[in-house]
Amino acid sequence: MKKYFKIALYLFIIGLIAVVSVNYYVKSSTKKNIYYSIKKFPKNDVGIIFGAGINGNQPSKYLKDRLDAGIMLWKAKRINKILLSGDNGRDEYDELTVMKNYCFNHGVDTTKIFIDYAGFDTYSTMYRAKHIFKIKKATLISQEYHLNRAIYIGQKLGIKSAGYSANNGEYHRYTYVCFREYGSIFKSFFDVLRNREPRFLGNSININGPSNYSKEDKR
C-alpha cells in the first residue's frame, strides 16, 4: 500500500510541475501583448469579444465589461470590426443574441459586427477565427486572467494577437476563476500541440466581406 502511495505522490508532483511549467511558459511569452489602457494601444482591423455568461437577456458582469471595452475600442477607432463569439447551442441559453443586441443598443454599426455562433470555448473561437473568418491579426478583448491563454492560442494558430484587458471593478468568484485558469491553460497547450479541430466548423465567412449580422435579431 505504501508503495502505491509513493507512486501516486510522485505522479502528482510531476503533474503539478508540468502544469506550473506550462503556465509559466504561456504567461511569460504573452504578457508583453496585453494592454491595460487605450493609450499606445495598437490599431487592429478586428476585435474579438469572447462570451462569458448571461443572466436571462442581460450579459453577466464579465461579459458586460468585455462588451463595453470592445465598444469603446470601436468608437475610439482602435478596431474597425467586432467578432462576437459565444455559446448559442441551446434555445434557453443564447449568448450571441444578448451580445448582438447589447452592441446594437450601444451604437455599434451592425455592418461592422460579425457573429461566430459556435465559439463554445476559447480554442474553438480562435480556431474558427483563423479558418472560418480568415483573420490574420486581431485584438482579443477579455479579462486579464483569460488573455494569456487566448493570445497564446491565437499566436500558435497564426493570428497575430494583442489583448485588451476588460477588467473593471470586482468579479464574482474571481479568485476561483483565476485558479481554474491554470488547468485551462494546460489543456489549451495540448489542444495546440495536437491541432484539435472544434466540434463545428462550417462555411467560410470572410471578415473582409459582408457582415453575417442578422437584422431580424435587432431589438
XYZ file of C-alpha atoms in Angstrom:
219
model
C 0.000 0.000 0.000
C 2.857 2.339 0.908
C 4.480 1.650 -2.472
C 1.349 2.708 -4.382
C 1.027 5.816 -2.245
C 4.589 6.834 -3.183
C 3.899 6.240 -6.869
C 0.725 8.317 -6.671
C 2.610 11.066 -4.827
C 5.400 11.137 -7.430
C 2.868 11.285 -10.255
C 1.054 14.120 -8.536
C 4.299 16.079 -8.090
C 5.281 15.511 -11.731
C 1.831 16.605 -12.884
C 1.965 19.702 -10.696
C 5.385 20.646 -12.057
C 4.109 20.174 -15.608
C 1.059 22.409 -15.019
C 3.122 25.151 -13.357
C 5.819 24.989 -16.059
C 3.322 25.232 -18.934
C 1.530 28.134 -17.236
C 4.810 29.975 -16.687
C 5.781 29.492 -20.323
C 2.403 30.634 -21.691
C 2.127 33.659 -19.397
C 5.733 34.822 -19.814
C 5.523 34.548 -23.606
C 2.275 36.536 -23.891
C 2.315 39.153 -21.101
C 4.000 41.717 -23.379
C 0.947 41.528 -25.686
C -1.574 42.581 -23.001
C -2.626 46.234 -22.771
C -4.483 47.952 -19.943
C -5.052 51.395 -21.430
C -6.130 52.769 -24.777
C -3.000 54.936 -24.807
C -0.407 53.462 -27.178
C -2.815 50.610 -27.934
C -2.136 49.260 -31.443
C -4.858 49.569 -34.065
C -6.274 46.339 -35.454
C -8.941 45.749 -38.041
C -10.780 43.148 -35.942
C -11.599 42.897 -32.257
C -12.761 39.533 -30.882
C -15.088 39.531 -27.858
C -15.480 36.200 -26.053
C -18.765 35.078 -24.487
C -18.833 34.970 -20.690
C -22.292 34.086 -19.463
C -25.695 35.769 -19.421
C -28.447 36.385 -16.890
C -31.687 35.997 -18.830
C -31.442 38.550 -21.614
C -28.661 40.554 -19.957
C -24.891 39.993 -20.059
C -23.103 38.873 -16.910
C -20.698 41.318 -15.253
C -17.789 39.559 -17.001
C -19.474 39.777 -20.397
C -20.770 43.336 -19.967
C -17.272 44.605 -19.249
C -15.912 42.782 -22.292
C -18.623 44.282 -24.486
C -18.111 47.758 -23.047
C -14.360 47.530 -23.690
C -14.920 46.350 -27.260
C -17.462 49.092 -27.951
C -15.073 51.686 -26.503
C -12.245 50.454 -28.745
C -14.544 50.555 -31.776
C -15.748 54.081 -31.026
C -12.132 55.160 -30.485
C -11.291 53.669 -33.908
C -8.773 51.232 -32.448
C -10.723 48.444 -34.151
C -12.910 48.608 -37.265
C -14.921 45.408 -36.866
C -16.131 43.285 -33.968
C -16.353 39.492 -33.989
C -18.711 38.244 -31.269
C -18.059 34.641 -30.322
C -20.035 32.634 -27.781
C -22.375 29.792 -26.925
C -25.565 29.591 -28.983
C -26.061 25.860 -28.519
C -29.417 25.884 -26.711
C -32.650 27.814 -27.150
C -32.743 28.669 -23.458
C -29.138 29.914 -23.426
C -28.191 32.254 -26.250
C -25.150 34.397 -25.537
C -24.914 35.694 -29.091
C -28.318 37.371 -29.246
C -27.607 39.137 -25.940
C -24.182 40.239 -27.212
C -25.558 41.384 -30.568
C -28.363 43.382 -29.004
C -26.028 44.999 -26.491
C -23.678 46.211 -29.232
C -26.575 47.439 -31.374
C -28.198 49.257 -28.449
C -24.888 50.960 -27.662
C -24.440 52.404 -31.112
C -22.247 49.931 -32.981
C -22.828 49.859 -36.746
C -24.210 46.358 -37.359
C -22.453 46.149 -40.730
C -19.248 46.049 -38.645
C -20.419 43.183 -36.409
C -19.650 39.569 -37.291
C -21.071 36.584 -35.402
C -19.428 33.280 -34.509
C -22.276 31.051 -33.374
C -20.047 28.157 -32.312
C -17.445 29.708 -30.041
C -18.010 27.134 -27.322
C -14.549 27.605 -25.828
C -11.534 29.850 -26.351
C -9.708 27.382 -28.570
C -12.780 26.964 -30.810
C -13.177 30.734 -31.066
C -9.581 31.262 -32.157
C -9.515 28.244 -34.481
C -12.710 29.388 -36.176
C -11.423 32.980 -36.340
C -8.490 31.680 -38.356
C -10.175 29.051 -40.517
C -13.756 30.329 -40.892
C -13.351 34.107 -40.741
C -9.838 34.166 -42.275
C -8.496 36.525 -39.615
C -4.734 37.079 -39.596
C -4.471 39.795 -36.959
C -6.798 40.648 -34.064
C -7.373 42.432 -30.787
C -8.645 39.995 -28.152
C -10.958 41.536 -25.563
C -11.441 39.803 -22.215
C -10.496 39.930 -18.547
C -6.808 39.777 -17.713
C -6.925 36.227 -16.303
C -8.086 34.912 -19.689
C -5.929 36.904 -22.093
C -2.686 34.926 -21.765
C -4.433 31.771 -22.930
C -6.372 33.491 -25.715
C -3.268 35.257 -27.054
C -1.180 32.083 -26.868
C -3.739 30.078 -28.835
C -4.121 32.863 -31.380
C -0.382 33.222 -31.938
C 0.109 29.469 -32.319
C -2.773 29.226 -34.813
C -1.334 32.017 -36.927
C -3.291 35.058 -35.706
C -1.090 37.959 -34.640
C -2.839 38.777 -31.365
C -2.887 41.673 -28.919
C -5.011 41.576 -25.787
C -7.011 44.369 -24.184
C -7.900 43.918 -20.510
C -11.595 44.467 -19.812
C -11.143 44.331 -16.022
C -13.407 46.878 -14.357
C -14.057 46.542 -10.649
C -14.642 43.294 -8.751
C -15.979 39.997 -10.117
C -17.880 37.157 -8.504
C -15.557 34.227 -7.696
C -12.640 35.878 -9.495
C -10.048 34.097 -7.340
C -11.573 30.727 -8.237
C -11.709 31.657 -11.929
C -8.018 32.611 -11.868
C -7.137 29.319 -10.154
C -9.177 27.303 -12.667
C -7.303 29.038 -15.471
C -4.182 27.022 -14.607
C -5.946 23.889 -15.822
C -7.440 25.653 -18.840
C -4.025 26.893 -19.971
C -2.562 23.410 -19.544
C -5.353 21.895 -21.655
C -5.019 24.572 -24.331
C -1.285 23.886 -24.588
C -2.072 20.326 -25.672
C -5.006 21.410 -27.863
C -2.485 23.458 -29.831
C 0.063 20.625 -29.910
C -2.420 18.183 -31.429
C -4.098 20.817 -33.619
C -7.541 19.959 -32.248
C -10.446 20.741 -34.543
C -13.555 22.325 -32.985
C -16.804 20.389 -32.919
C -18.319 22.701 -35.537
C -16.646 24.393 -38.494
C -18.969 25.248 -41.405
C -18.673 27.525 -44.407
C -16.174 30.353 -44.618
C -17.262 33.881 -43.689
C -14.673 36.360 -44.917
C -14.109 39.069 -42.309
C -13.479 41.471 -45.197
C -16.850 40.662 -46.775
C -20.440 41.468 -45.777
C -21.375 41.082 -42.120
C -23.368 37.985 -41.125
C -25.306 40.010 -38.509
C -28.999 39.246 -38.912
C -31.193 42.362 -38.985
C -34.143 40.288 -37.697
C -32.360 39.943 -34.371
C -32.186 43.661 -33.602
C -34.122 44.762 -30.519
